[in-house]
Coordinates of C-alpha atoms in Angstrom, one line a residue:
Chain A
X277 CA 79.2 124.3 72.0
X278 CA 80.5 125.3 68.6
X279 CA 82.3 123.7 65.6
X280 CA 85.2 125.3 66.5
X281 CA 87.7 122.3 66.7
X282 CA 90.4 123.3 69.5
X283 CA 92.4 120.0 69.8
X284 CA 92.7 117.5 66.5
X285 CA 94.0 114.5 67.8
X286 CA 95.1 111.7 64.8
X287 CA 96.5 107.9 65.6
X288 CA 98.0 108.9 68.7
X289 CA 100.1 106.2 70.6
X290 CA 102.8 106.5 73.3
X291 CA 104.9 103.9 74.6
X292 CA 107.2 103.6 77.9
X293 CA 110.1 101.3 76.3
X294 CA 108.3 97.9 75.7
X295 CA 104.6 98.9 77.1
X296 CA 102.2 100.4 74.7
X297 CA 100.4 103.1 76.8
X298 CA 98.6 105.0 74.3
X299 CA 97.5 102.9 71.2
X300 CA 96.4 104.8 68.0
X301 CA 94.1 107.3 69.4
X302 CA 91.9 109.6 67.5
X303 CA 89.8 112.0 68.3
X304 CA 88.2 115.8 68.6
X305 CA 87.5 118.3 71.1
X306 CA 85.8 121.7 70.5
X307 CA 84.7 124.7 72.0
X308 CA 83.5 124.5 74.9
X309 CA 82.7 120.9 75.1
X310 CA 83.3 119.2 78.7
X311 CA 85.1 115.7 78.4
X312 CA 85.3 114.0 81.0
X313 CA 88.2 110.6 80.4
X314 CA 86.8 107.6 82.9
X315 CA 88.7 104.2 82.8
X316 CA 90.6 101.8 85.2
X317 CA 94.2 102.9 86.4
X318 CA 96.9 102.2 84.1
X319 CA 94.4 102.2 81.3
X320 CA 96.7 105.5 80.0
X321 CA 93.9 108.0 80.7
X322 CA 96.5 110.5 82.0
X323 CA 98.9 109.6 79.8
X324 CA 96.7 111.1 77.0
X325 CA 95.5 114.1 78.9
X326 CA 99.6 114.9 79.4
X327 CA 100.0 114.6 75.8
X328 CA 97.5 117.7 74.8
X329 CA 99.8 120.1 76.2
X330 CA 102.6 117.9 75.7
X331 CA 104.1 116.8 78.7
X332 CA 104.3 113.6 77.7
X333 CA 105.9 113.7 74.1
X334 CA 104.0 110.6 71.7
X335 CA 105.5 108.3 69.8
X336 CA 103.3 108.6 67.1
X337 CA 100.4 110.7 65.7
X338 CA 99.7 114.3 65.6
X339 CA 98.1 116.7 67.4
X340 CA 96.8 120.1 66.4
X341 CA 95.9 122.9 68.3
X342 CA 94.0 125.1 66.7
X343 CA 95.5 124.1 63.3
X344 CA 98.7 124.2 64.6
X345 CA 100.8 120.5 64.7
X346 CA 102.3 121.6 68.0
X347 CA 103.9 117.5 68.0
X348 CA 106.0 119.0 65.4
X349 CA 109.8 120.2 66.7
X350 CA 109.5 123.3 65.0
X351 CA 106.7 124.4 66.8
X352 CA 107.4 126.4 70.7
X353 CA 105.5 124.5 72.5
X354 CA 105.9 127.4 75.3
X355 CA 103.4 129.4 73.3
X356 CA 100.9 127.2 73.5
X357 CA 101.2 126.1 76.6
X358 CA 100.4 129.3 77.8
X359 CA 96.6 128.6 76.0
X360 CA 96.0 124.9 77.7
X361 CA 95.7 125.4 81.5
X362 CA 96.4 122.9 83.5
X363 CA 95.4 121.0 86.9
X364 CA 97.3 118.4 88.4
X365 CA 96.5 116.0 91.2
X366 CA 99.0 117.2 93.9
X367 CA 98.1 120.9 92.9
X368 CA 101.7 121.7 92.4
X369 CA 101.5 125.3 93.7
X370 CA 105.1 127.0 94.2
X371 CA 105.9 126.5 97.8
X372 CA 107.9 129.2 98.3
X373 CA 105.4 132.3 97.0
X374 CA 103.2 133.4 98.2
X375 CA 99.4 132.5 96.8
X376 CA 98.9 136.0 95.1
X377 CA 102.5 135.4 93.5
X378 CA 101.4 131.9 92.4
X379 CA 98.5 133.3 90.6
X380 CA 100.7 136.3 89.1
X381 CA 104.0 135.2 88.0
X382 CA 102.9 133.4 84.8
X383 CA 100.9 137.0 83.6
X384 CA 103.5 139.0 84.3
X385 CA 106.6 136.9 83.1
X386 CA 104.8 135.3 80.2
X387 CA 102.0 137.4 78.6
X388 CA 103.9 141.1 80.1
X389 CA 101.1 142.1 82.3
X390 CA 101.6 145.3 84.4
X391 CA 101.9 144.2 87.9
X392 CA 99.3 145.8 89.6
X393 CA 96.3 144.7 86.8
X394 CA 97.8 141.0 87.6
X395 CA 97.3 141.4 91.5
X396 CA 93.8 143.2 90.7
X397 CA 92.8 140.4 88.7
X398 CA 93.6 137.6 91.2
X399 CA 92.2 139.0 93.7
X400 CA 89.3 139.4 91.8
X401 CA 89.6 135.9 90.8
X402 CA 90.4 134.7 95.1
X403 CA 87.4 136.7 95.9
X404 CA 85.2 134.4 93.3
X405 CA 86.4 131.1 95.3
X406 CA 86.3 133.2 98.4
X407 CA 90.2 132.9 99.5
X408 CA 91.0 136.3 99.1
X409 CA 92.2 136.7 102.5
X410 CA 94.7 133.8 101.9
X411 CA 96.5 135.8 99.0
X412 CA 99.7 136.8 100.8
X413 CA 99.4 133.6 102.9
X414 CA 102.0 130.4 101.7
X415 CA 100.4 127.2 100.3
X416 CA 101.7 125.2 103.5
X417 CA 99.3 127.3 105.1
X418 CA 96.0 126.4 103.1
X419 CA 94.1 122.7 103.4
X420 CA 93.9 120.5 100.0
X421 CA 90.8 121.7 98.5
X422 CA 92.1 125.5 98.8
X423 CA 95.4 124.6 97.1
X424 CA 93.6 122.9 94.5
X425 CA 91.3 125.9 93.9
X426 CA 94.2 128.1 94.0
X427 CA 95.7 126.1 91.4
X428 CA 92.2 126.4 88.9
X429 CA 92.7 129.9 89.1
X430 CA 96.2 130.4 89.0
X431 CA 96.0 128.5 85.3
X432 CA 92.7 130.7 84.5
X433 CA 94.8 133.6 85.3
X434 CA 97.1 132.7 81.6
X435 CA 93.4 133.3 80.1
X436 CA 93.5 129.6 79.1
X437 CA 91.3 129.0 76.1
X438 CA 91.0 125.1 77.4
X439 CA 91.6 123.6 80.8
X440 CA 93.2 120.4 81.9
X441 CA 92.5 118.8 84.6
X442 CA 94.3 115.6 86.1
X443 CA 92.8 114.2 88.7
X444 CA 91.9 117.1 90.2
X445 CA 90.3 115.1 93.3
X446 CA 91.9 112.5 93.9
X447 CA 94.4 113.4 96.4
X448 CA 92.0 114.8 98.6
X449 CA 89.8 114.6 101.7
X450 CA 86.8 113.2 100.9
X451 CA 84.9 116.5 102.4
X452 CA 87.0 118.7 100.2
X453 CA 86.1 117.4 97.4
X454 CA 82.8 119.2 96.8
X455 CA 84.2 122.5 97.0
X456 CA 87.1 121.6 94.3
X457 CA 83.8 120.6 92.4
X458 CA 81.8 123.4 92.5
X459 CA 84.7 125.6 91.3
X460 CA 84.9 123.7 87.7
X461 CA 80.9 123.4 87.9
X462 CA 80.7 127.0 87.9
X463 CA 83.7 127.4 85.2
X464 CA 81.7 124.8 82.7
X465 CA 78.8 127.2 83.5
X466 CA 81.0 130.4 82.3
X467 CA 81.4 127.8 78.8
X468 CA 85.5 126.9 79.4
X469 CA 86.5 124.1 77.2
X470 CA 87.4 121.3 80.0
X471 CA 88.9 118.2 79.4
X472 CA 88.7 116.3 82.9
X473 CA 90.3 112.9 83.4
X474 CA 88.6 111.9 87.3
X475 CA 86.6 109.0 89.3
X476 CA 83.6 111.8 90.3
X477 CA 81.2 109.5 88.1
X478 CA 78.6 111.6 89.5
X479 CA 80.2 115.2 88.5
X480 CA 80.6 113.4 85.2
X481 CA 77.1 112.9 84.4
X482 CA 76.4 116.2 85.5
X483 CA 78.5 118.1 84.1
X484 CA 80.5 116.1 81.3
X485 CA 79.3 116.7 77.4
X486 CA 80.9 113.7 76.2
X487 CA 82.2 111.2 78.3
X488 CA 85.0 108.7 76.8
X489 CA 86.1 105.0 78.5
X490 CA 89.7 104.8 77.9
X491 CA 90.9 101.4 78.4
X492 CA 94.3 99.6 77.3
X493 CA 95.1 102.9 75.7
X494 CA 92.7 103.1 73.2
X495 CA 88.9 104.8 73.2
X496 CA 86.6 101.6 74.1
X497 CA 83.5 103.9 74.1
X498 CA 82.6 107.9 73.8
X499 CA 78.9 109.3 74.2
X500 CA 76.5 111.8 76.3
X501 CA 76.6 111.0 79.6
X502 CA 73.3 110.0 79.4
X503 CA 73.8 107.1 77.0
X504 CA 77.0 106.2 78.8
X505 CA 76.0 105.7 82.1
X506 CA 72.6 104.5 80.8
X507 CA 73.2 101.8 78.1
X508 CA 76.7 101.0 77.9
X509 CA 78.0 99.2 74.7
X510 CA 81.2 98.0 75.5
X511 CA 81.7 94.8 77.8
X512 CA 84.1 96.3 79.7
X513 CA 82.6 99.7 80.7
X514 CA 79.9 97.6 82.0
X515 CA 82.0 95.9 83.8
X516 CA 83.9 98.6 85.0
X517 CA 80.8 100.7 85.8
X518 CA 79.5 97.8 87.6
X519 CA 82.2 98.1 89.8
X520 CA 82.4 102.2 90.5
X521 CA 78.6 103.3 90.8
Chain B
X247 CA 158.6 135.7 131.0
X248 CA 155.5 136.5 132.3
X249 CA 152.2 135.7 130.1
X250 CA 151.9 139.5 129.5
X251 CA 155.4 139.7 128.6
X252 CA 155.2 137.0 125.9
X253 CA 152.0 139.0 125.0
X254 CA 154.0 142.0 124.0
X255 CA 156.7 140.0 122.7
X256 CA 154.4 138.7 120.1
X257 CA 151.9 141.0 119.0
X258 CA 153.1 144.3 120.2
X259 CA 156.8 144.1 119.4
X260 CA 158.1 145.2 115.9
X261 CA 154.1 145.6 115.5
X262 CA 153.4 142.0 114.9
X263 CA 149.8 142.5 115.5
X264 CA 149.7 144.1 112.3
X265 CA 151.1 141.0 110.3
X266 CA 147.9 139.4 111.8
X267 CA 145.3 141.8 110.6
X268 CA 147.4 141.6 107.1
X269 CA 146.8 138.0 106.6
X270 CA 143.7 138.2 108.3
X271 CA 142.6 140.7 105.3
X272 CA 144.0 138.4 102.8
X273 CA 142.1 135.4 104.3
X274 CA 138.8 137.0 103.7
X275 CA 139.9 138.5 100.8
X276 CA 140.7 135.5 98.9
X277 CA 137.2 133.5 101.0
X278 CA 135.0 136.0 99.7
X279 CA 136.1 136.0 96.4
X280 CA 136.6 131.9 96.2
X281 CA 132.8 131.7 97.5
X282 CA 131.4 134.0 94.8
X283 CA 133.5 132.3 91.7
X284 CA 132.4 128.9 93.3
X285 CA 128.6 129.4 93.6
X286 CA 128.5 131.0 89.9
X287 CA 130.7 128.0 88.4
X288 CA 129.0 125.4 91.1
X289 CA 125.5 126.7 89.6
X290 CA 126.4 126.9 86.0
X291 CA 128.0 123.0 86.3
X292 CA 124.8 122.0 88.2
X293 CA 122.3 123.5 85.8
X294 CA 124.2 122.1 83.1
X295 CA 124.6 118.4 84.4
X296 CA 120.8 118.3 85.6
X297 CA 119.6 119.5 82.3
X298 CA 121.1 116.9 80.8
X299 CA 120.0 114.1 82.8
X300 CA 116.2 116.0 83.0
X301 CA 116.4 115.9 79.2
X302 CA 119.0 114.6 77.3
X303 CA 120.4 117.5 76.0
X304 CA 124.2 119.1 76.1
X305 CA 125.6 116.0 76.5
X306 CA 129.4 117.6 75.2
X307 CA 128.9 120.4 78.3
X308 CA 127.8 117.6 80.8
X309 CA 130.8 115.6 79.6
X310 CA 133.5 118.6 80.3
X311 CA 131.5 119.6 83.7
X312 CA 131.7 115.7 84.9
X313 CA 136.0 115.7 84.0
X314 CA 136.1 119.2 85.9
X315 CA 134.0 117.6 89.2
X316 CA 136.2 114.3 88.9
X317 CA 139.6 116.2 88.2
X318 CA 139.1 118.5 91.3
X319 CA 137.7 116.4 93.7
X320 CA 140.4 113.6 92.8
X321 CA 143.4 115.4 93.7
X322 CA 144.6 117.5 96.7
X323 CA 143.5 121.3 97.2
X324 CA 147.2 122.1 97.7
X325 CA 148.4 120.4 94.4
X326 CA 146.2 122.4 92.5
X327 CA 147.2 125.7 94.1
X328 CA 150.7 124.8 93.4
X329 CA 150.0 123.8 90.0
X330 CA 148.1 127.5 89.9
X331 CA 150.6 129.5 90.7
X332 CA 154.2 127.5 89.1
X333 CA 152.7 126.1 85.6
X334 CA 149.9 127.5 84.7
X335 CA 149.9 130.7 86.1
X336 CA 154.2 130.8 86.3
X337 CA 154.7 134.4 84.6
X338 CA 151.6 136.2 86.4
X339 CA 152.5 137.8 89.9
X340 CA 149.6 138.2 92.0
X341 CA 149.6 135.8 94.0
X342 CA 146.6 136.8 96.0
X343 CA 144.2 136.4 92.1
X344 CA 145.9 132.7 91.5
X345 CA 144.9 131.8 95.3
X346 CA 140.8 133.0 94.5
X347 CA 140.8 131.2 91.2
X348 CA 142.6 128.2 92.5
X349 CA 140.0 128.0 95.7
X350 CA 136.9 129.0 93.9
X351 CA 137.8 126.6 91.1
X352 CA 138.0 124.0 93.7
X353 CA 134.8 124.9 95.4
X354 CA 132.8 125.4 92.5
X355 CA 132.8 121.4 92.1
X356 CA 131.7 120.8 95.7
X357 CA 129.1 123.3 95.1
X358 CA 127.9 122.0 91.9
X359 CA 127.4 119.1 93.4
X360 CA 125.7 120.1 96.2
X361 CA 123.4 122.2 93.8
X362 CA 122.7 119.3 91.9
X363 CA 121.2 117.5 94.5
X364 CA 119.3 120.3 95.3
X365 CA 118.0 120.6 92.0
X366 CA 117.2 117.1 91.8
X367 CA 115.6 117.0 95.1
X368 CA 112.5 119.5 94.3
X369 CA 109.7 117.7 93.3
X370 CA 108.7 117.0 89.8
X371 CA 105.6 118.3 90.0
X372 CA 106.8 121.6 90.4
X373 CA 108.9 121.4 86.7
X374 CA 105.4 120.2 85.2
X375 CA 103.5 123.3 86.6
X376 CA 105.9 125.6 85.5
X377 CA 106.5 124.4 81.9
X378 CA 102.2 123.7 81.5
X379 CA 102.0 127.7 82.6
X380 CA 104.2 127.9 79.3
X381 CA 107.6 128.8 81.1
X382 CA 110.0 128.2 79.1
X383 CA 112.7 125.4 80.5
X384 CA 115.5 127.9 81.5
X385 CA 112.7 130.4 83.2
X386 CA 111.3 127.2 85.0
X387 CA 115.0 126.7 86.5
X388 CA 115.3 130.1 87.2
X389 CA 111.8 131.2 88.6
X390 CA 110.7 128.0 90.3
X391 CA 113.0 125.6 90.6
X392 CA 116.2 126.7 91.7
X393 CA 115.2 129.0 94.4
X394 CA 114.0 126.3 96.1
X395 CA 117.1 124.1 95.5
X396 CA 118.5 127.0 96.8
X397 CA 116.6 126.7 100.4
X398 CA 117.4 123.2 100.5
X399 CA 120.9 123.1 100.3
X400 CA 121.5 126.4 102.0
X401 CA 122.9 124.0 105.4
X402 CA 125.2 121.8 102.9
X403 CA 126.4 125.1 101.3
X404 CA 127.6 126.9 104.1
X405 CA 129.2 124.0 105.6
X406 CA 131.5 124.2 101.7
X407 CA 131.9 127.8 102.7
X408 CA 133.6 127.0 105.9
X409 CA 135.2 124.0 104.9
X410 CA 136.7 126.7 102.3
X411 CA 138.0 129.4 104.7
X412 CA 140.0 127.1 107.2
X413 CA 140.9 125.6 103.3
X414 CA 142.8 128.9 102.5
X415 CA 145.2 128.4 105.1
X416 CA 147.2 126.3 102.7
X417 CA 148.1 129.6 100.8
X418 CA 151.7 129.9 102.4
X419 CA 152.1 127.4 100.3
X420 CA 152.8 129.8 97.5
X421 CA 154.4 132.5 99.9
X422 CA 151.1 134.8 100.6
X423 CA 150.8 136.0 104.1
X424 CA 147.3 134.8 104.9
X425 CA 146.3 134.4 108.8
X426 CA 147.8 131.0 109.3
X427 CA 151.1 132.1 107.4
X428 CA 151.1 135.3 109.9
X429 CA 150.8 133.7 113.0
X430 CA 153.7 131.2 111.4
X431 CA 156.0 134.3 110.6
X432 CA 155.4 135.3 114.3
X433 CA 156.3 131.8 116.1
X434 CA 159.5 132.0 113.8
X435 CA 160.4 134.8 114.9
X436 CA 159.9 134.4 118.6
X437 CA 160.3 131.0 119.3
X438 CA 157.1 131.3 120.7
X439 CA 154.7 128.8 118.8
X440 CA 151.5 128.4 121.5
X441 CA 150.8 132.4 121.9
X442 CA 150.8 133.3 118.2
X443 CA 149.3 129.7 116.8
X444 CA 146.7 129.9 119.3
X445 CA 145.8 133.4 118.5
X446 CA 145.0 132.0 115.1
X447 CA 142.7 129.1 115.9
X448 CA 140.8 131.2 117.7
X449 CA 140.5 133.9 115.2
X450 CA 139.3 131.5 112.8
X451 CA 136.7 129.7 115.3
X452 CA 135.3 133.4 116.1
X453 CA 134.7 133.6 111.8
X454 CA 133.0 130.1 111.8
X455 CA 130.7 130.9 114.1
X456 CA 129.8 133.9 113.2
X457 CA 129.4 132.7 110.0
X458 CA 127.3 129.9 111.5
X459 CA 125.1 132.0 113.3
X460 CA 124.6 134.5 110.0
X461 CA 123.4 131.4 107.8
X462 CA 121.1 130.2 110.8
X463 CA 119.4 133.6 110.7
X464 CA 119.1 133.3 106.8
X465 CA 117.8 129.8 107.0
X466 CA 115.1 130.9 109.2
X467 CA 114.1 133.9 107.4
X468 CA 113.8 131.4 104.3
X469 CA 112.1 128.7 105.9
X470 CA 109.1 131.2 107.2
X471 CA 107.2 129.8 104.0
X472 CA 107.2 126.7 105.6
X473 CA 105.7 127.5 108.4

């Protein structure tokens, strides 16, 4: 990890008409730290994992990126998109390419890569998750936990310099959900910035750097994993821990 | 008069037959044309009226495209073509450009709203991971989401089309020859109304389903992502 602060977040809140979803939420996340966002549903976990590449617009607060305010209008957010990858629970491939097309579109479109180096590089990136003989197939054709390994590296493909993930298990069967695992196992190994919002309390110990209870949109609790799981502070992550392990 | 002789009588005589292949021209002249300004104006008016309700934005465009769609669709296809060609269009002579602008104006706000639901119809999911790749919100349309629209409402959209060429046949309205005015001409000059009239219909059923048959070939050929 270094000091190198990728996302500045400062009294961030978010409300859906009358409900308060995110309240005043501050926080860091830096190079090649793995966060991992735990808390009940409808706590606003994903709400605030949206709002780092901006999704969901806030109400209130700031967020930089690098130094850069991207809440602020001026700002194209399209640029920096391109930087934050991002998973999503229902993998959200494009149904009607095929999978080496999902993986090269955004290159060649976005950051005007020749063609060919785009195909080379997913391949080389379907052979790593071994689905490189799916590449000309449609997503219709692949099971849940290849779609959702398609989608990691279809966003890795933009050269993300942090990844999102939403969920990244939750829609599928539980014997797929290993293999979705050991794909962002081995990308925190390779030292991507991840910020993962998911009920894998297990992958979170493992893997997480910092782990942070979200709960009534706010932060109840952030720590190592190890003094998280091991002596929670907070009454309600006890509770809710009680209730999940 | 024998079948055969009424045959002659009203295709072969005076060369009749070639009055039919005239307004059979101008049918699919003024159809092809009237489909191509209708998808361009029934996508621009959809993109338009679903960008605004996606995000708030060109609310003055989404105001004109929503008096076009309720001006059209509120009053008849042959009012507007006379309309076309007497006031608006009164000191322009062809006849057969005022019938494609009049038809594909009218189209293009069945279309649009056809495209619409289409647009509105693909899953959100699939806007999100196009914009968090950093596509841009017109490139999302373009790239991602419409084509897909496109596959869903390829059924409802050649129905429209269809709907549109047995819709030109109003065109005698405003004295062009198209097919229906042809076989008209003919029976008024024979006295003969089931041989030329029928000649017609079944002219026109031949187009619709070959036209039917094309678009189920197309449908299929999109659908093979599905599979």
């Amino acid at each position: 990890m270094s000091d190198k602060i990728l996302f500045e977040i400062k009294n961030l809140s978010k409300s859906f008409d009358k409900l308060d979803v995110l309240n005043n939420i501050s926080t860091e996340i830096r190079e090649g730290e793995v966060v991992v966002i735990v808390g009940p549903s409808g706590s606003g976990k994903s709400t605030f994992l949206r709002s780092l590449n901006l999704l969901e617009t806030p109400t209130s607060g700031t967020i930089e990126f690098e130094g850069t305010p991207i809440t602020d209008k001026k700002v194209n957010i399209d640029e920096y998109r391109q930087k934050i990858g991002m998973v999503f629970q229902h993998f959200n491939l494009f149904p009607h390419m095929t999978i080496l097309k999902n993986m090269t579109i955004g290159p060649v479109k976005l950051l005007k890569m020749d063609e060919e180096d785009a195909k080379k590089e997913a391949m080389a990136l379907l052979e790593r998750i071994g689905l490189e003989d799916k590449a000309n197939a449609y997503p219709s054709q692949l099971s849940g936990g290849q779609k959702q390994r398609v989608a990691i590296v279809r966003a890795l493909c933009m050269h993300p310099e942090v990844m999102l993930f939403d969920e990244p298990t939750s829609a599928l069967d539980p014997e797929m959900v290993g293999e979705v695992l050991e794909v962002m196992r081995e990308l925190a190994k390779d030292g991507m910035t991840m910020v993962i919002v998911t009920h894998e309390m297990g992958f979170a110990k493992e893997v997480a750097t910092r782990v942070l209870f979200v709960d009534e949109g706010q932060i109840k609790e952030e720590n190592t994993p190890d003094l998280f799981f091991g002596k929670p502070q907070n009454e309600r992550l006890k509770e809710f821990l009680s209730k999940v392990l | 008069m024998t079948f055969k002789e009424k045959l002659i009588q009203n295709f072969i005589e005076e060369e009749r037959y070639k009055l039919i292949f005239k307004g059979l021209e101008n049918t699919l002249i003024i159809t092809l044309f009237a489909v191509l300004l209708g998808i361009l104006l029934g996508f621009l008016v959809a993109t338009i009226r679903s960008t605004y309700s996606k995000t708030g934005k060109l609310f003055i465009l989404d105001r004109i495209c929503w008096i076009y769609i309720t001006v059209i669709r509120g009053t008849p296809m042959i009012v507007q073509l006379l309309i076309m060609y007497y006031v608006i269009f009164a000191s322009y002579n062809s006849k057969i450009v005022v019938a494609i602008l009049a038809f594909g104006i009218n189209s293009g706000a069945y279309v649009s709203e056809i495209v619409r639901s289409g647009i509105m119809a693909v899953d959100a999911g699939q806007f999100e991971a196009g914009r968090s790749l950093g596509f841009s919100y017109a490139q999302t349309m373009i790239y991602i989401i419409l084509p897909q629209a496109f596959k869903n409402i390829l059924p409802a959209l050649a129905n429209e089309f269809i709907v549109l060429l047995k819709e030109t046949s109003v065109a005698g309205y405003i004295g062009l020859t198209d097919l229906t005015h042809a076989g008209d001409i003919i029976r008024s000059r024979t006295y003969e109304a089931l041989i030329p009239l029928l000649a017609v219909a079944v002219i026109y059923l031949i187009m619709v389903a070959g036209l039917s048959y094309l678009v189920g070939l197309w449908e299929r050929r999109l659908r093979a992502s599905e599979r």
